[in-house]
Tab-separated table of C-alpha atoms in Angstrom:
chain	number	residue	atom	x	y	z
A	9	MET	CA	114.388	14.242	-8.110
A	10	LYS	CA	111.935	13.225	-10.811
A	11	THR	CA	112.540	10.110	-13.022
A	12	GLN	CA	110.928	9.569	-16.372
A	13	LYS	CA	110.599	6.303	-18.035
A	14	ALA	CA	110.391	5.966	-21.793
A	15	ILE	CA	107.759	3.422	-23.053
A	16	TYR	CA	106.817	2.456	-26.661
A	17	GLN	CA	103.293	1.619	-26.826
A	18	SER	CA	101.907	-0.356	-29.892
A	19	SER	CA	98.324	0.063	-28.856
A	20	LEU	CA	98.386	3.724	-29.830
A	21	PRO	CA	96.812	4.980	-33.032
A	22	SER	CA	98.931	4.486	-36.268
A	23	ASN	CA	99.675	8.331	-36.468
A	24	THR	CA	101.268	8.472	-32.963
A	25	ARG	CA	102.633	4.916	-32.846
A	26	ASN	CA	106.137	6.060	-33.772
A	27	LYS	CA	106.285	8.766	-31.029
A	28	LEU	CA	107.988	8.163	-27.886
A	29	VAL	CA	105.756	8.358	-24.729
A	30	LEU	CA	107.091	9.759	-21.608
A	31	ARG	CA	105.348	8.762	-18.420
A	32	ARG	CA	106.344	9.826	-14.969
A	33	THR	CA	106.896	7.115	-12.312
A	34	ARG	CA	106.512	7.753	-8.666
A	35	LYS	CA	109.377	6.776	-6.242
A	36	ARG	CA	108.243	4.468	-3.565
A	37	PHE	CA	108.954	5.015	0.205
A	38	ASN	CA	111.615	2.581	1.288
A	39	PRO	CA	111.844	2.103	4.980
A	40	LYS	CA	115.145	0.464	4.900
A	41	ILE	CA	116.658	3.376	3.206
A	42	PHE	CA	115.014	5.809	5.520
A	43	ILE	CA	116.290	3.750	8.565
A	44	ASN	CA	119.850	3.567	7.246
A	45	ARG	CA	120.044	7.229	6.481
A	46	THR	CA	118.468	8.178	9.908
A	47	ILE	CA	121.117	6.038	11.813
A	48	GLU	CA	123.882	7.499	9.523
A	49	THR	CA	122.865	11.164	10.264
A	50	THR	CA	122.465	10.292	14.047
A	51	ALA	CA	126.063	9.001	14.102
A	52	ILE	CA	127.505	11.998	12.233
A	53	VAL	CA	125.585	14.548	14.376
A	54	SER	CA	126.483	12.972	17.610
A	55	LEU	CA	130.122	12.891	16.594
A	56	LEU	CA	130.062	16.558	15.826
A	57	PHE	CA	128.348	17.365	19.011
A	58	THR	CA	130.891	15.321	20.983
A	59	GLY	CA	133.695	17.325	19.443
A	60	PHE	CA	132.104	20.723	20.155
A	61	THR	CA	131.289	19.855	23.875
A	62	GLY	CA	134.739	18.483	24.259
A	63	ALA	CA	136.130	21.804	22.960
A	64	GLY	CA	133.740	23.543	25.351
A	65	ALA	CA	134.850	21.335	28.270
A	66	MET	CA	138.540	22.237	27.419
A	67	GLY	CA	137.784	25.975	27.430
A	68	CYS	CA	135.915	25.678	30.775
A	69	TRP	CA	138.885	23.701	32.095
A	70	GLY	CA	141.290	26.359	31.147
A	71	MET	CA	138.999	29.136	32.665
A	72	GLU	CA	138.728	27.086	35.905
A	73	ILE	CA	142.588	26.991	36.281
A	74	ALA	CA	142.947	30.735	35.258
A	75	MET	CA	140.286	32.000	37.626
A	76	SER	CA	140.023	29.315	40.453
A	77	SER	CA	136.213	29.602	40.237
A	78	ARG	CA	133.630	26.880	41.155
A	79	ASN	CA	131.225	28.222	38.296
A	80	TRP	CA	133.771	27.167	35.365
A	81	GLN	CA	134.034	23.777	37.261
A	82	HIS	CA	130.334	23.288	37.166
A	83	GLN	CA	130.197	24.266	33.439
A	84	LYS	CA	133.137	21.926	32.732
A	85	ASN	CA	131.156	19.070	34.272
A	86	ILE	CA	128.059	19.836	32.267
A	87	CYS	CA	130.089	19.898	29.061
A	88	LEU	CA	131.806	16.574	29.950
A	89	GLY	CA	128.366	15.064	30.823
A	90	MET	CA	126.926	16.194	27.406
A	91	MET	CA	130.027	14.825	25.641
A	92	LEU	CA	129.614	11.467	27.354
A	93	VAL	CA	125.834	11.292	26.304
A	94	SER	CA	126.601	12.228	22.714
A	95	PHE	CA	129.441	9.717	22.367
A	96	SER	CA	127.259	7.051	23.777
A	97	GLY	CA	124.675	7.951	21.061
A	98	PHE	CA	127.324	7.657	18.482
A	99	LEU	CA	128.364	4.271	19.703
A	100	GLY	CA	124.718	3.120	19.868
A	101	SER	CA	123.896	4.160	16.400
A	102	ALA	CA	127.000	2.584	15.044
A	103	LEU	CA	126.194	-0.614	16.805
A	104	ILE	CA	122.578	-0.616	15.510
A	105	GLY	CA	123.825	0.201	11.886
A	106	ALA	CA	126.261	-2.643	12.220
A	107	SER	CA	123.742	-4.982	13.267
A	108	PHE	CA	121.366	-4.073	10.417
A	109	SER	CA	124.166	-4.554	7.991
A	110	ILE	CA	125.054	-7.915	9.269
A	111	GLN	CA	121.513	-8.919	9.304
A	112	ARG	CA	121.113	-7.848	5.663
A	113	ASP	CA	124.357	-9.596	4.577
A	114	LYS	CA	123.011	-12.954	6.111
A	115	PHE	CA	126.216	-13.751	8.009
């Protein structure tokens, strides 16, 4: 996204003095915005991953009941473990985001 700023300069020669001068300005890197967006993205991705692994665990649980196989029990435990890790990632990123917002608001 490019932004342009209109500037009237009186130091220009008289024949170009009434013309509008467009000058490009560069966006500066803001680490606070970068950190906030990273935390927000981490929270969203970890919630999505939690949902997908939860659905996978439910499917493996159904297959374990239908087939009475130890392989499906192992797969179910793997999905439940991944679900636990991704949900704890969501909770951690939400906690960090909340602490940054409290620190910014100066409570």
